Short mmCIF file of C-alpha atoms in Angstrom, two decimals:
data_model
loop_
_atom_site.label_atom_id
_atom_site.label_comp_id
_atom_site.label_asym_id
_atom_site.label_seq_id
_atom_site.Cartn_x
_atom_site.Cartn_y
_atom_site.Cartn_z
CA MET A 1 -133.95 -38.56 -103.85
CA PRO A 2 -134.45 -36.82 -100.48
CA CYS A 3 -137.51 -37.53 -98.38
CA PRO A 4 -139.94 -34.68 -97.72
CA ALA A 5 -140.10 -33.64 -94.09
CA ARG A 6 -143.39 -34.07 -92.30
CA GLY A 7 -143.06 -32.86 -88.76
CA GLY A 8 -144.91 -34.32 -85.84
CA GLY A 9 -144.84 -31.13 -83.77
CA ASP A 10 -142.20 -32.58 -81.44
CA GLY A 11 -139.24 -31.68 -83.63
CA SER A 12 -139.16 -35.04 -85.39
CA ALA A 13 -139.95 -35.82 -88.98
CA VAL A 14 -140.73 -39.19 -90.50
CA SER A 15 -141.66 -40.04 -94.07
CA LEU A 16 -141.96 -43.22 -96.08
CA GLN A 17 -141.22 -43.56 -99.78
CA LEU A 18 -142.06 -46.59 -101.86
CA ILE A 19 -140.06 -47.24 -105.04
CA TRP A 20 -142.33 -49.04 -107.48
CA ARG A 21 -141.49 -51.84 -109.91
CA ARG A 22 -142.76 -50.96 -113.39
CA GLU A 23 -142.15 -54.13 -115.38
CA THR A 24 -144.95 -56.16 -113.74
CA ALA A 25 -148.63 -56.01 -114.65
CA LEU A 26 -149.62 -55.13 -111.09
CA PRO A 27 -147.47 -52.50 -109.42
CA SER A 28 -145.68 -53.78 -106.36
CA PRO A 29 -143.14 -52.07 -104.14
CA LEU A 30 -139.55 -52.79 -105.13
CA TYR A 31 -138.18 -51.47 -101.85
CA SER A 32 -139.14 -48.87 -99.30
CA LYS A 33 -137.12 -45.97 -98.04
CA VAL A 34 -137.75 -44.64 -94.55
CA CYS A 35 -136.30 -41.26 -93.66
CA VAL A 36 -136.13 -40.14 -90.05
CA THR A 37 -134.87 -36.83 -88.77
CA ILE A 38 -134.69 -36.23 -85.04
CA GLU A 39 -133.89 -32.70 -83.99
CA GLU A 40 -132.97 -32.32 -80.35
CA LYS A 41 -130.59 -30.27 -78.26
CA SER A 42 -126.96 -31.16 -78.74
CA ILE A 43 -125.22 -33.07 -75.97
CA ASN A 44 -121.94 -31.83 -74.60
CA PRO A 45 -120.07 -34.50 -72.68
CA THR A 46 -116.56 -33.74 -71.45
CA ASP A 47 -113.60 -35.16 -73.36
CA GLU A 48 -112.87 -37.61 -70.53
CA GLN A 49 -116.49 -38.71 -70.48
CA ALA A 50 -116.65 -39.18 -74.27
CA GLN A 51 -113.46 -41.25 -74.28
CA ALA A 52 -114.69 -43.38 -71.37
CA CYS A 53 -117.97 -44.00 -73.22
CA LEU A 54 -116.02 -45.11 -76.27
CA ARG A 55 -113.90 -47.51 -74.18
CA VAL A 56 -116.97 -48.97 -72.42
CA CYS A 57 -118.87 -49.43 -75.70
CA GLN A 58 -115.80 -51.04 -77.30
CA MET A 59 -115.49 -53.38 -74.31
CA PHE A 60 -119.09 -54.54 -74.71
CA SER A 61 -118.68 -54.85 -78.46
CA SER A 62 -115.56 -56.99 -78.05
CA TYR A 63 -117.63 -59.44 -76.00
CA TYR A 64 -120.42 -59.42 -78.66
CA ARG A 65 -122.90 -57.59 -76.45
CA ASP A 66 -125.47 -55.28 -78.02
CA ILE A 67 -125.93 -51.83 -76.55
CA GLN A 68 -129.67 -51.38 -76.12
CA LEU A 69 -129.69 -47.77 -74.90
CA PHE A 70 -127.17 -44.95 -74.75
CA ARG A 71 -128.47 -41.81 -73.01
CA PHE A 72 -126.95 -38.52 -71.92
CA ASN A 73 -128.81 -36.96 -69.00
CA ALA A 74 -128.47 -33.20 -69.39
CA GLN A 75 -129.51 -32.52 -65.78
CA THR A 76 -126.99 -34.81 -64.07
CA ARG A 77 -124.52 -34.69 -67.01
CA GLU A 78 -124.08 -38.47 -66.75
CA VAL A 79 -124.18 -41.04 -69.53
CA TYR A 80 -126.28 -44.16 -69.02
CA ILE A 81 -125.42 -47.26 -71.08
CA PHE A 82 -127.90 -50.14 -70.93
CA VAL A 83 -126.70 -53.47 -72.31
CA SER A 84 -129.05 -55.88 -70.51
CA ASP A 85 -130.86 -56.19 -67.20
CA GLU A 86 -127.59 -57.42 -65.69
CA LEU A 87 -125.23 -54.95 -67.41
CA GLN A 88 -125.78 -51.23 -66.94
CA VAL A 89 -123.09 -48.58 -66.76
CA ILE A 90 -123.02 -44.97 -65.59
CA VAL A 91 -120.23 -42.71 -66.92
CA SER A 92 -119.76 -39.63 -64.75
CA ILE A 93 -118.63 -36.21 -65.93
CA ASN A 94 -114.99 -36.87 -64.87
CA GLY A 95 -114.78 -39.96 -67.12
CA LEU A 96 -114.95 -42.55 -64.36
CA TRP A 97 -117.44 -45.30 -65.03
CA ARG A 98 -119.10 -47.88 -62.83
CA PHE A 99 -121.58 -50.69 -63.10
CA LEU A 100 -125.03 -49.80 -61.86
CA ASP A 101 -126.27 -52.36 -59.37
CA GLU A 102 -129.93 -53.15 -58.79
CA THR A 103 -130.03 -51.53 -55.34
CA GLU A 104 -129.65 -48.14 -57.06
CA LEU A 105 -132.71 -48.60 -59.26
#
């Protein structure tokens, strides 16, 4: 069953559905279903940049590191990958990537 869209004015829609248990005397939620739709502009990285992002994310995943933030900056056309305070990567438009050091922050 699809969730009804309730927009927040910013292009996003969030709704919550509760599926109720009927066999008990007091109704209680069996499970909840949260639907989220985020509508934003599409990102258009270059092929080299997209492949470099995939390699960097795979590298972190192979070492059991969670990726906390993955962001495409439309103005600079760079991808920012935040793994932890010590591990941050910038992927440039030509597909070359580098670690971001704290002097650049």
